C-alpha positions as MATLAB code, in Angstrom:
seq = 'MKLKIGDRVNVRGSADAILKSLVLKCGTYAGKILVQYDDGQMYHANPNQLFEPTLVRDDDECRDLENEVKMQIQSLDKEVEKIRDEKTKLQQILYSFEKEREEERKRKEEEERARRESARRKAEADAAAEREMQRKTQDAKAELKRYERGNNCTLVVYDGVSVNQWFNERVVSMACGGG';
ca = [
      -8.180   36.532  -37.351;
     -10.071   33.792  -38.643;
     -11.584   31.240  -35.704;
     -12.747   27.978  -36.083;
     -14.235   25.607  -33.150;
     -11.358   24.536  -30.773;
      -8.795   27.441  -31.576;
      -7.332   28.968  -28.361;
      -8.155   32.330  -27.893;
      -7.415   35.214  -25.363;
     -10.419   37.020  -24.078;
      -9.533   40.685  -23.623;
      -9.691   41.062  -19.780;
     -10.066   37.696  -18.930;
      -7.902   35.149  -19.689;
      -6.972   32.182  -22.203;
      -9.895   30.155  -23.455;
     -11.156   27.731  -26.405;
     -13.487   28.644  -28.966;
     -16.721   26.341  -28.613;
     -18.781   28.253  -31.544;
     -18.864   30.340  -34.024;
     -20.878   33.773  -33.542;
     -24.575   33.019  -32.692;
     -27.442   34.020  -35.555;
     -30.226   34.026  -33.130;
     -31.540   34.298  -29.292;
     -30.521   35.889  -26.298;
     -26.470   35.503  -27.083;
     -27.087   36.582  -30.853;
     -23.486   37.816  -32.055;
     -21.800   36.533  -29.582;
     -19.319   33.529  -29.237;
     -19.278   30.453  -26.553;
     -16.158   30.228  -24.977;
     -14.659   27.894  -22.473;
     -12.171   28.788  -19.879;
      -9.102   26.608  -18.465;
     -11.354   25.930  -15.402;
     -13.876   24.231  -17.573;
     -16.447   27.401  -16.842;
     -18.232   28.531  -20.253;
     -19.499   31.961  -21.099;
     -19.937   34.342  -23.913;
     -18.097   37.123  -25.458;
     -18.095   39.527  -28.056;
     -15.931   38.595  -31.068;
     -14.036   42.014  -30.454;
     -12.700   41.182  -27.441;
     -11.197   37.883  -28.908;
      -7.347   37.889  -29.779;
      -4.418   35.470  -30.495;
      -3.417   33.459  -27.334;
      -0.815   34.949  -25.177;
       2.804   33.893  -26.304;
       5.874   33.834  -24.019;
       8.578   36.046  -26.012;
      12.219   35.365  -26.065;
      13.413   38.438  -24.568;
      15.694   39.379  -21.731;
      13.178   39.153  -19.210;
      12.705   35.514  -20.195;
      16.286   34.466  -20.549;
      16.731   35.547  -16.776;
      13.541   33.508  -15.585;
      15.210   31.127  -17.493;
      18.545   31.026  -16.156;
      16.993   31.418  -12.559;
      15.098   27.955  -13.307;
      18.034   26.371  -14.869;
      19.811   27.600  -11.369;
      17.053   25.897   -9.492;
      17.149   22.856  -10.940;
      20.981   22.430  -10.503;
      20.135   23.345   -6.461;
      17.588   20.727   -6.383;
      19.844   18.069   -8.294;
      22.406   18.546   -5.394;
      19.789   18.671   -2.553;
      18.751   15.193   -4.324;
      22.064   13.728   -4.399;
      22.179   14.839   -0.677;
      19.117   13.025    0.032;
      20.187    9.779   -1.803;
      23.252    9.610    0.139;
      21.882   10.529    3.313;
      19.717    7.680    2.441;
      22.175    5.317    1.760;
      23.696    5.963    5.256;
      20.206    5.424    6.905;
      19.711    2.257    5.195;
      23.497    1.122    6.339;
      22.227    1.867    9.946;
      18.983    0.053    9.629;
      20.491   -2.836    7.939;
      23.058   -3.344   10.718;
      20.103   -3.431   13.409;
      18.630   -5.797   11.450;
      21.749   -7.918   11.094;
      22.030   -7.759   14.842;
      18.407   -8.744   15.401;
      18.764  -11.522   13.127;
      22.110  -12.391   14.842;
      20.011  -12.431   18.533;
      18.020  -14.334   16.912;
      19.742  -17.269   15.589;
      21.826  -16.868   19.008;
      18.633  -17.192   21.026;
      17.181  -20.153   19.007;
      20.611  -21.971   19.318;
      20.266  -21.379   22.889;
      16.759  -22.882   23.205;
      17.514  -25.823   20.957;
      20.517  -26.408   23.392;
      18.179  -26.435   26.316;
      15.934  -28.288   24.661;
      18.666  -31.284   23.831;
      20.136  -30.963   27.286;
      16.488  -31.547   28.856;
      15.829  -34.439   26.372;
      19.232  -36.395   27.289;
      18.349  -35.377   30.829;
      14.743  -36.869   30.668;
      16.199  -40.055   28.597;
      18.684  -40.567   31.486;
      16.315  -40.151   34.017;
      13.917  -42.459   32.159;
      16.803  -45.082   31.806;
      17.608  -45.112   35.719;
      13.693  -45.444   36.199;
      13.811  -48.288   34.197;
      17.145  -49.514   35.685;
      15.312  -49.113   39.258;
      12.190  -50.988   38.408;
      14.286  -53.874   37.027;
      15.971  -54.098   40.227;
      13.247  -54.206   41.965;
      11.391  -56.792   40.079;
      14.388  -58.890   40.298;
      14.860  -58.494   43.936;
      11.185  -59.279   44.262;
      11.312  -62.457   41.907;
      14.595  -63.147   44.117;
      12.697  -62.818   47.091;
       9.812  -65.107   45.916;
      12.345  -67.726   44.997;
      14.033  -67.591   48.571;
      10.738  -68.117   50.225;
       9.729  -71.078   48.075;
      12.679  -72.676   49.368;
      12.042  -72.206   53.020;
       8.238  -72.790   52.602;
       8.024  -75.598   49.702;
       4.346  -75.329   48.907;
       5.261  -75.663   45.349;
       4.260  -78.761   43.386;
       6.680  -79.195   40.687;
       6.115  -81.379   37.532;
       7.839  -82.948   34.971;
       9.578  -80.431   33.100;
       9.541  -77.578   35.480;
      12.688  -75.763   35.814;
      13.820  -75.789   39.417;
      16.128  -72.451   38.620;
      12.985  -70.972   37.857;
      11.224  -71.418   41.266;
      14.237  -71.948   43.441;
      17.484  -69.919   43.777;
      20.933  -71.091   44.218;
      20.512  -71.241   48.213;
      17.957  -74.007   48.049;
      20.228  -77.065   49.362;
      17.731  -80.035   49.022;
      14.372  -80.665   48.024;
      12.427  -83.855   48.549;
       9.976  -84.940   46.264;
       7.398  -87.250   46.773;
       5.008  -88.986   44.845;
       1.676  -89.003   44.865;
];
């Protein structure tokens, strides 16, 4: 067997390895060949311990093993299909939960919006009632002042002053004197 560096070989009593050197001519390992196993470790071996790497033969045992592998693959494919179906069902259930949560969230938002709108309308109505109450109070105070002025005439009226502004319709007469 003619070997060159980088060839795969089988070391008798060990495993397959890669040839890292040809026969060493000098030194401690003279007459030996450096090989590296698949796990990365390197050793020196005698050339007579090296053979062609092991090959898988196409015999009955291999065919039986091949058939067994095919059957396992088919079994796994069936399991994968079952898992996919189950996953799809679970995703549908999850979607229904999410949909219910979304509907509940929208319902709560709508209730909150309606509650805020109702509170806004009530606040507007209360504010309008308060404004009306203040207007009526001011009107009553103004009317009272006009009435009191008519009973106790202490106001000096000048030309161009509207009598209606200072007196109400209950004032019967008014005396104006010059001075």
